[in-house]
XYZ file of C-alpha atoms in Angstrom:
552
model
C 79.246 35.403 -30.051
C 77.014 34.742 -27.019
C 76.444 31.166 -26.509
C 73.014 29.611 -26.913
C 71.951 26.679 -25.019
C 69.436 23.814 -25.294
C 68.280 20.747 -23.786
C 66.900 18.855 -26.571
C 68.797 15.533 -27.381
C 71.479 15.540 -29.910
C 71.717 12.580 -32.210
C 74.608 10.643 -33.029
C 77.007 12.234 -30.607
C 77.465 9.412 -27.859
C 81.003 9.182 -27.897
C 82.638 12.275 -26.468
C 85.840 14.109 -27.640
C 86.899 14.223 -23.705
C 84.949 13.667 -20.849
C 85.173 17.081 -19.614
C 84.848 20.619 -21.716
C 86.248 23.778 -19.444
C 85.338 26.918 -20.980
C 87.330 29.819 -20.126
C 91.087 29.904 -19.346
C 91.905 32.105 -16.364
C 92.862 31.105 -13.093
C 89.858 29.054 -12.235
C 89.643 27.374 -15.532
C 93.359 26.528 -15.813
C 93.005 25.270 -12.244
C 90.140 22.997 -12.968
C 92.440 21.831 -16.086
C 95.369 20.819 -13.973
C 93.673 19.146 -11.320
C 91.500 16.992 -13.641
C 94.448 16.146 -15.297
C 96.132 15.110 -12.024
C 93.537 12.712 -11.755
C 93.836 11.306 -14.991
C 90.831 13.032 -16.757
C 91.242 13.817 -20.183
C 89.781 17.335 -20.548
C 89.915 20.158 -23.209
C 90.048 23.723 -22.033
C 89.152 26.460 -24.548
C 89.669 30.124 -23.992
C 88.898 32.975 -26.636
C 91.768 35.060 -25.596
C 95.175 34.087 -27.443
C 96.869 33.515 -24.117
C 96.766 33.773 -20.496
C 96.218 36.802 -18.690
C 98.265 39.856 -19.547
C 96.926 41.589 -16.344
C 98.062 41.182 -12.929
C 94.504 41.204 -11.419
C 94.604 38.745 -8.579
C 97.255 38.716 -6.276
C 96.934 36.887 -2.963
C 96.296 33.271 -1.873
C 96.010 32.168 1.342
C 97.507 28.953 2.864
C 94.977 26.575 2.101
C 95.334 27.587 -1.573
C 99.393 26.896 -1.172
C 98.105 23.322 0.306
C 95.864 22.772 -3.010
C 98.652 23.987 -5.251
C 101.448 21.620 -3.110
C 99.236 18.645 -4.357
C 99.108 19.381 -7.825
C 102.898 19.801 -7.520
C 103.189 23.556 -8.176
C 103.542 25.076 -4.729
C 107.309 25.076 -4.937
C 107.460 26.764 -8.540
C 105.046 29.079 -7.188
C 107.005 29.868 -4.003
C 110.205 30.394 -6.365
C 108.297 32.701 -8.624
C 106.635 34.852 -5.506
C 110.315 35.084 -3.944
C 110.694 38.635 -4.614
C 107.293 39.402 -2.683
C 108.575 37.427 0.587
C 108.914 40.811 2.296
C 105.838 42.739 0.976
C 103.477 42.006 4.043
C 102.335 45.706 5.244
C 99.200 46.978 4.114
C 99.177 50.721 4.733
C 97.090 53.915 3.981
C 98.821 56.546 2.611
C 98.299 60.454 0.947
C 100.689 58.878 -1.549
C 103.675 56.869 -1.984
C 105.928 59.469 -1.690
C 103.571 61.212 1.139
C 102.053 60.860 4.905
C 101.610 57.247 6.600
C 97.940 57.210 7.515
C 97.879 53.573 9.105
C 100.149 50.653 8.762
C 99.402 46.849 9.668
C 101.051 43.476 8.859
C 98.960 41.194 6.236
C 98.177 37.958 8.683
C 99.502 39.244 11.651
C 100.697 35.992 13.683
C 101.631 34.639 10.398
C 104.652 32.685 11.722
C 102.319 30.874 14.649
C 100.581 29.141 11.765
C 103.416 26.370 11.399
C 101.156 24.294 13.789
C 98.409 24.444 11.331
C 99.889 24.231 7.692
C 103.103 24.006 5.967
C 102.268 26.241 3.490
C 101.879 30.266 3.764
C 100.624 33.013 2.284
C 101.421 33.619 -1.231
C 101.629 36.781 -3.102
C 101.731 36.604 -6.644
C 100.122 38.186 -9.263
C 97.603 36.167 -11.612
C 99.342 37.083 -14.669
C 102.917 35.097 -13.299
C 100.447 32.531 -11.549
C 98.489 31.435 -14.590
C 101.456 30.265 -16.598
C 102.806 27.902 -13.745
C 99.334 26.342 -13.892
C 99.008 26.163 -17.573
C 102.358 24.230 -17.901
C 101.455 21.815 -15.369
C 98.149 21.097 -16.704
C 99.902 20.387 -20.060
C 102.337 18.422 -18.418
C 99.698 16.143 -17.188
C 97.867 15.681 -20.516
C 95.271 18.523 -20.652
C 94.666 19.700 -24.051
C 94.327 23.715 -23.572
C 93.029 25.466 -26.666
C 93.576 29.305 -26.731
C 92.210 31.457 -29.156
C 88.943 29.309 -29.259
C 85.645 30.348 -28.355
C 82.538 28.430 -27.222
C 79.471 29.489 -29.798
C 77.116 27.469 -28.479
C 75.880 24.412 -26.394
C 73.228 21.891 -26.367
C 72.819 19.649 -23.232
C 71.215 16.667 -23.411
C 70.760 13.577 -20.421
C 74.039 11.841 -21.539
C 76.401 14.932 -22.188
C 77.151 18.176 -23.800
C 77.644 19.069 -27.532
C 79.567 22.434 -27.794
C 79.869 24.422 -30.929
C 83.470 25.876 -31.003
C 85.031 28.437 -33.104
C 88.670 29.196 -33.887
C 90.486 30.943 -36.603
C 89.982 27.867 -38.773
C 86.596 27.845 -38.680
C 83.877 26.122 -36.792
C 83.882 22.830 -35.091
C 81.474 20.453 -32.803
C 82.725 19.198 -29.319
C 81.221 16.184 -27.328
C 81.894 16.109 -23.940
C 79.962 14.145 -20.624
C 80.390 17.771 -18.672
C 80.792 21.403 -19.287
C 82.446 23.235 -16.723
C 81.907 26.930 -17.103
C 84.860 28.936 -15.772
C 84.111 32.036 -17.965
C 84.161 34.837 -15.132
C 81.425 37.487 -13.813
C 79.646 37.976 -17.204
C 79.764 34.171 -17.675
C 77.713 33.877 -21.085
C 77.418 29.879 -20.152
C 75.404 31.275 -17.056
C 73.094 33.686 -18.856
C 72.728 31.288 -21.578
C 71.084 28.961 -18.884
C 69.303 31.903 -17.385
C 70.639 31.052 -13.799
C 69.537 34.122 -11.584
C 71.845 35.325 -8.993
C 71.255 36.306 -4.947
C 73.341 39.058 -3.198
C 73.691 42.526 -2.895
C 74.855 42.845 -6.613
C 77.095 45.551 -8.029
C 78.355 47.647 -5.210
C 80.695 49.959 -7.466
C 82.631 49.782 -10.798
C 86.244 49.999 -10.821
C 89.324 50.272 -13.321
C 92.844 48.477 -12.644
C 95.408 50.355 -14.346
C 98.891 48.451 -15.106
C 101.642 50.637 -15.444
C 105.664 51.072 -15.154
C 107.496 53.415 -13.367
C 110.383 53.402 -11.259
C 109.611 52.838 -7.653
C 112.810 52.483 -6.179
C 113.417 56.102 -5.213
C 109.873 56.834 -3.720
C 109.881 53.518 -1.764
C 113.234 53.011 -0.289
C 113.505 50.135 1.913
C 109.521 49.688 2.184
C 107.547 47.084 0.737
C 103.801 47.118 0.619
C 101.225 44.420 -0.096
C 98.384 46.750 -0.625
C 98.743 50.596 -0.533
C 95.224 52.476 0.128
C 96.057 56.046 -1.456
C 93.887 59.038 -0.786
C 94.400 62.733 -1.629
C 92.781 65.511 -3.419
C 93.633 64.195 -7.087
C 93.004 60.358 -6.325
C 91.519 57.697 -4.316
C 92.561 54.219 -5.063
C 94.555 51.006 -4.511
C 98.101 50.666 -5.681
C 100.031 47.164 -5.628
C 103.611 47.565 -6.776
C 105.820 44.517 -8.321
C 108.423 42.604 -6.867
C 110.588 44.647 -9.392
C 109.707 48.053 -8.081
C 109.303 48.735 -12.048
C 105.451 49.035 -11.697
C 102.289 47.821 -10.340
C 98.433 48.328 -10.449
C 96.315 51.221 -9.565
C 92.451 50.462 -8.892
C 90.214 53.571 -9.272
C 86.542 53.794 -9.025
C 84.359 55.432 -11.381
C 80.553 56.297 -11.399
C 78.570 55.844 -14.733
C 75.442 57.773 -12.710
C 77.246 60.733 -12.534
C 78.510 60.549 -16.317
C 81.652 58.662 -16.029
C 82.435 56.246 -18.470
C 85.470 53.848 -19.145
C 86.216 56.044 -22.235
C 87.399 58.890 -19.767
C 90.463 56.670 -18.642
C 92.812 57.803 -21.487
C 96.389 56.938 -21.302
C 96.838 60.461 -20.406
C 94.145 60.476 -17.454
C 95.377 57.112 -16.279
C 99.369 58.247 -16.060
C 98.006 61.650 -14.144
C 95.908 59.119 -11.457
C 98.951 56.818 -11.138
C 101.436 60.051 -10.503
C 99.269 61.348 -8.107
C 99.423 57.921 -6.417
C 103.028 58.035 -6.573
C 103.085 61.316 -5.443
C 106.914 62.099 -6.437
C 107.363 64.957 -9.411
C 109.676 63.751 -12.036
C 108.542 59.860 -12.275
C 107.814 58.635 -15.559
C 104.970 56.482 -15.844
C 103.849 54.404 -18.843
C 100.517 52.651 -19.125
C 100.525 49.059 -19.577
C 96.575 47.932 -20.095
C 93.576 48.724 -18.268
C 90.690 45.823 -16.873
C 87.548 46.920 -16.006
C 85.366 45.046 -13.373
C 82.938 45.589 -10.988
C 82.654 45.175 -7.256
C 80.069 42.882 -6.093
C 78.364 40.376 -4.081
C 76.654 38.141 -6.249
C 76.202 34.404 -6.180
C 74.276 31.961 -8.216
C 71.487 30.158 -7.090
C 72.710 26.670 -8.418
C 76.379 25.668 -9.540
C 75.077 22.159 -11.117
C 72.841 22.289 -13.939
C 72.627 18.845 -15.417
C 75.641 18.262 -17.247
C 76.555 21.987 -16.713
C 78.557 23.207 -13.646
C 79.832 27.179 -12.899
C 83.197 27.589 -11.085
C 84.770 30.689 -9.861
C 83.275 34.006 -10.816
C 80.974 32.160 -13.148
C 79.599 30.901 -10.040
C 79.977 33.764 -7.468
C 81.640 36.973 -7.348
C 83.239 38.123 -3.944
C 84.208 41.696 -3.322
C 87.760 41.476 -3.430
C 88.456 43.025 0.149
C 89.942 40.401 1.657
C 91.195 38.900 -1.342
C 88.823 35.657 -1.222
C 87.688 35.601 -4.795
C 90.351 33.725 -6.767
C 91.062 31.196 -3.459
C 87.634 30.664 -3.668
C 87.678 29.984 -7.089
C 90.736 27.758 -7.191
C 89.007 25.669 -4.193
C 85.704 25.328 -6.215
C 87.857 23.628 -9.141
C 89.811 21.133 -6.389
C 86.135 20.377 -5.003
C 85.079 19.436 -8.479
C 87.951 17.597 -10.037
C 87.905 14.486 -7.638
C 84.285 14.266 -8.201
C 84.334 14.195 -11.867
C 87.153 11.943 -12.083
C 85.367 9.163 -10.150
C 81.925 9.740 -11.774
C 83.967 9.551 -15.659
C 85.601 6.621 -14.486
C 82.397 5.153 -13.682
C 83.589 4.227 -9.817
C 80.877 6.894 -8.481
C 77.176 7.701 -9.580
C 76.342 11.243 -10.884
C 74.959 11.997 -7.578
C 78.666 12.596 -6.697
C 78.658 15.608 -8.872
C 75.577 17.227 -7.564
C 77.349 17.340 -4.012
C 79.478 20.257 -5.589
C 76.373 22.422 -5.428
C 75.711 21.352 -1.568
C 79.074 21.720 -0.455
C 80.590 25.114 -2.637
C 77.548 27.065 -2.991
C 77.242 27.753 1.100
C 80.476 28.767 1.494
C 80.496 30.780 -1.540
C 77.331 32.913 0.008
C 79.271 32.722 3.306
C 82.414 34.001 1.765
C 80.970 36.761 -0.371
C 79.494 37.793 2.932
C 82.948 38.045 4.311
C 84.335 40.135 1.687
C 81.236 42.929 2.236
C 81.951 42.831 5.802
C 85.785 43.231 5.092
C 84.921 46.188 2.880
C 82.518 48.164 5.556
C 85.903 47.054 8.221
C 87.907 48.770 6.215
C 86.197 51.679 5.206
C 85.294 52.565 8.494
C 81.592 52.064 8.424
C 81.046 48.666 10.001
C 78.640 48.488 12.811
C 79.517 46.721 15.860
C 77.602 43.544 14.867
C 79.506 43.731 11.555
C 82.577 43.895 13.034
C 81.890 41.129 15.459
C 80.919 39.322 12.140
C 84.034 39.668 10.268
C 86.245 36.537 10.115
C 90.159 36.495 9.737
C 91.382 35.003 6.782
C 92.372 31.818 7.811
C 88.794 31.038 9.084
C 87.221 32.019 5.797
C 89.783 29.767 3.649
C 90.932 27.095 5.847
C 87.754 26.423 8.629
C 85.249 25.852 5.707
C 82.689 22.893 6.788
C 80.606 20.576 4.430
C 77.547 19.117 4.335
C 76.559 16.829 1.555
C 75.725 13.219 0.858
C 79.593 12.806 0.304
C 79.903 13.464 4.258
C 78.681 11.181 6.711
C 78.021 12.825 10.008
C 78.473 11.408 13.474
C 75.249 10.343 15.185
C 74.252 13.134 17.485
C 76.726 15.627 16.623
C 75.656 19.067 16.153
C 76.212 20.915 12.594
C 79.204 22.901 12.568
C 78.877 26.414 10.886
C 79.977 27.040 7.493
C 83.128 28.095 8.643
C 85.158 27.748 12.000
C 88.629 28.866 13.409
C 90.652 25.671 11.991
C 92.794 26.087 15.007
C 89.881 24.527 17.189
C 88.632 21.841 14.481
C 89.370 18.253 15.094
C 88.712 16.235 12.052
C 84.712 16.328 12.366
C 83.478 15.179 9.296
C 83.236 17.625 6.528
C 86.218 19.449 7.657
C 89.830 19.710 6.281
C 92.058 16.631 7.553
C 94.332 18.352 10.276
C 97.808 18.671 9.473
C 100.074 16.362 11.697
C 104.106 16.036 11.219
C 104.332 12.456 10.998
C 107.534 9.658 10.138
C 107.931 7.047 7.917
C 110.827 5.026 7.555
C 112.564 7.688 9.696
C 111.697 10.385 7.319
C 109.459 13.376 8.066
C 106.013 13.268 6.144
C 102.856 15.479 6.277
C 99.499 14.149 6.561
C 98.817 16.606 3.828
C 100.985 14.981 1.556
C 98.958 11.782 1.777
C 95.856 13.021 0.351
C 94.978 14.490 -3.207
C 94.619 11.738 -5.418
C 92.677 8.475 -3.637
C 90.845 8.050 -0.423
C 93.019 7.305 2.494
C 91.927 5.576 5.961
C 94.132 6.455 8.782
C 93.870 3.731 11.449
C 94.724 3.654 15.028
C 97.686 1.545 16.403
C 95.169 -1.438 17.000
C 93.186 -0.799 13.919
C 94.487 -3.588 11.873
C 90.831 -4.923 11.255
C 90.465 -1.870 9.089
C 93.086 -2.122 7.373
C 91.922 -5.392 6.186
C 88.473 -3.728 5.561
C 90.176 -0.994 3.187
C 91.464 -4.026 1.165
C 87.969 -5.488 0.900
C 85.741 -2.535 0.426
C 88.454 -1.385 -2.480
C 88.256 -4.510 -3.838
C 84.369 -4.491 -3.522
C 83.450 -1.094 -5.082
C 86.931 -0.774 -7.641
C 87.661 2.470 -5.622
C 91.367 3.164 -4.860
C 91.568 3.531 -0.788
C 94.969 3.656 0.732
C 95.436 2.201 4.406
C 97.852 4.077 6.988
C 98.295 2.645 10.460
C 99.835 5.444 12.529
C 101.801 4.271 15.464
C 102.495 6.420 18.483
C 106.224 7.045 19.029
C 109.140 6.122 16.740
C 108.661 2.808 16.228
C 106.233 0.800 13.929
C 107.461 -1.500 10.843
C 106.914 -1.260 7.076
C 103.834 0.380 6.042
C 103.222 2.251 9.109
C 103.305 5.945 9.920
C 105.046 6.840 13.320
C 103.799 9.502 15.362
C 106.710 10.784 17.587
C 105.306 13.867 18.919
C 101.875 12.076 19.893
C 99.496 14.687 18.260
C 97.502 12.584 15.473
C 95.069 11.262 17.925
C 94.022 14.497 19.866
C 94.140 16.406 16.245
C 91.585 13.949 14.819
C 89.012 14.294 17.532
C 90.429 11.751 19.958
C 90.551 8.747 18.084
C 91.611 6.060 19.996
C 93.981 3.406 18.854
C 91.131 1.058 17.518
C 89.499 3.804 15.571
C 89.595 5.020 12.006
C 89.479 8.254 9.749
C 88.462 8.294 5.885
C 89.624 11.143 4.002
C 88.364 12.117 0.534
C 90.885 12.989 -2.244
C 90.207 16.562 -1.541
C 91.723 16.284 2.008
C 88.286 16.723 3.746
C 87.233 14.138 6.137
C 84.387 11.936 5.285
C 83.661 9.735 8.039
C 85.428 8.658 11.331
C 85.243 6.177 13.795
C 86.704 7.464 17.371
C 87.211 3.598 18.235
C 83.769 2.350 19.623
C 83.312 -1.320 19.317
C 82.225 -2.191 15.594
C 81.827 -5.713 16.579
C 83.814 -7.047 13.670
C 81.912 -5.155 11.141
C 84.668 -3.034 10.041
C 84.031 -4.390 6.043
C 80.524 -3.705 6.492
C 80.728 -0.328 7.935
C 83.372 0.886 5.401
C 81.882 -0.179 2.253
C 78.597 1.374 3.416
C 80.542 4.621 4.115
C 82.094 4.145 0.899
C 78.671 3.605 -0.769
C 77.275 6.833 0.484
C 80.029 8.912 -0.380
C 80.367 7.577 -4.184
C 76.263 8.094 -4.495
C 76.125 4.672 -5.044
C 73.361 3.819 -2.458
């Protein structure tokens, strides 16, 4: 059933069953539940299917997504699960797996040089194997996940959302302060709200065919991340799994030419897969089919009162470049800490509204980059398009936010939506740079300091900022950890040592008297490079936090 919506007030439902109701239990919905639960927010997720995805779907996750999984405590588990894909780094064009290789290129060339930028790496792991990790960790942290449960309708009012849910036992009413729609590109929540979308629309239609086949004799020692197949029988994209016992073949179809999904019988799918493999005698079994549209579409608003859109419900990104899943997980991460502070009464509702201001420009940019990559890889890109296409690390890690939750520096120019993160230096609105420090003689990454509460990093002579953090935290009721960074290997208890002397430069030349405020999502909210504050550190920091928290 398609949910209906209403904005009429609902009587006698002021007490929520849970502060947040998440609709959709795929990759982004599970990530939202996980990040919310990690912030201590009670949340309930409903998903009409009986379990997590049975289809591989998304496969690649860039280092920034690895950093988010690291904060959630599952990066190590994901790396272990993906160990079999560690050597799958080659993107190739072939006539078939057994045929001629037309081109070959290593994914994320120069990836070994990213160690100065991030401790995380490109992760290849099919979605059906990542989702259980997200699910189990979310449950461990207290999320209420209800598979086999469908949203039937919802009604929003000034204080929250009342939803009608259906499962095998009947229907029930559920009250929440917020509803997060993670229900995919055909989002029934978005459609119920009648939210228009912008962009180029549907570019082509495709079917992903999950298959079983013994690929060992065909592949030999070769391992591919993505294979572009083109021969007289089939044109498509093939991804094989780490067991070499199967994979996924993606092919297009054209309804305008009379083709339909019904044409993809098991027999035809097996024939297409066999042609892509190109080795007679390989037995093929068809496991599942998944239809989807290649599209460039972004909702014209991600925040609609108490209803929020995330992932494919908010934006559909052409899969060329593999940005869709990464963008959706980043949506969930951006939104979770904001909902947590608003639900706890620490921040005003205006903080949630900054989700649209921060993530929608990123979605528009990323969807455009997906289309540019499509043109580049298909050989149809103009010189202007080739110049505009950015590398994957820039697209996923170099994003810059402009919103009320970021306090910019006076006189500074606005950064573009994305820049090469290698040249960013901790500007407000950007990801806080990675620096390896030391605490008590043990190495500690700056990235491991972030993810739960606000963090104030202060220079060696920033004791006044340390005192200001205590005072501002007490006045506003916000959790704020202050950490003093000292050069060399010295420093007493509670300080961080900077043995390589890189922290100040990485964070924009912060002097010993300076300070940098980092949000719970690891984004720089504000910084003082060390100008004279005339002893007003407490007033300055309190005012900054009030602004970020939408408290005036």
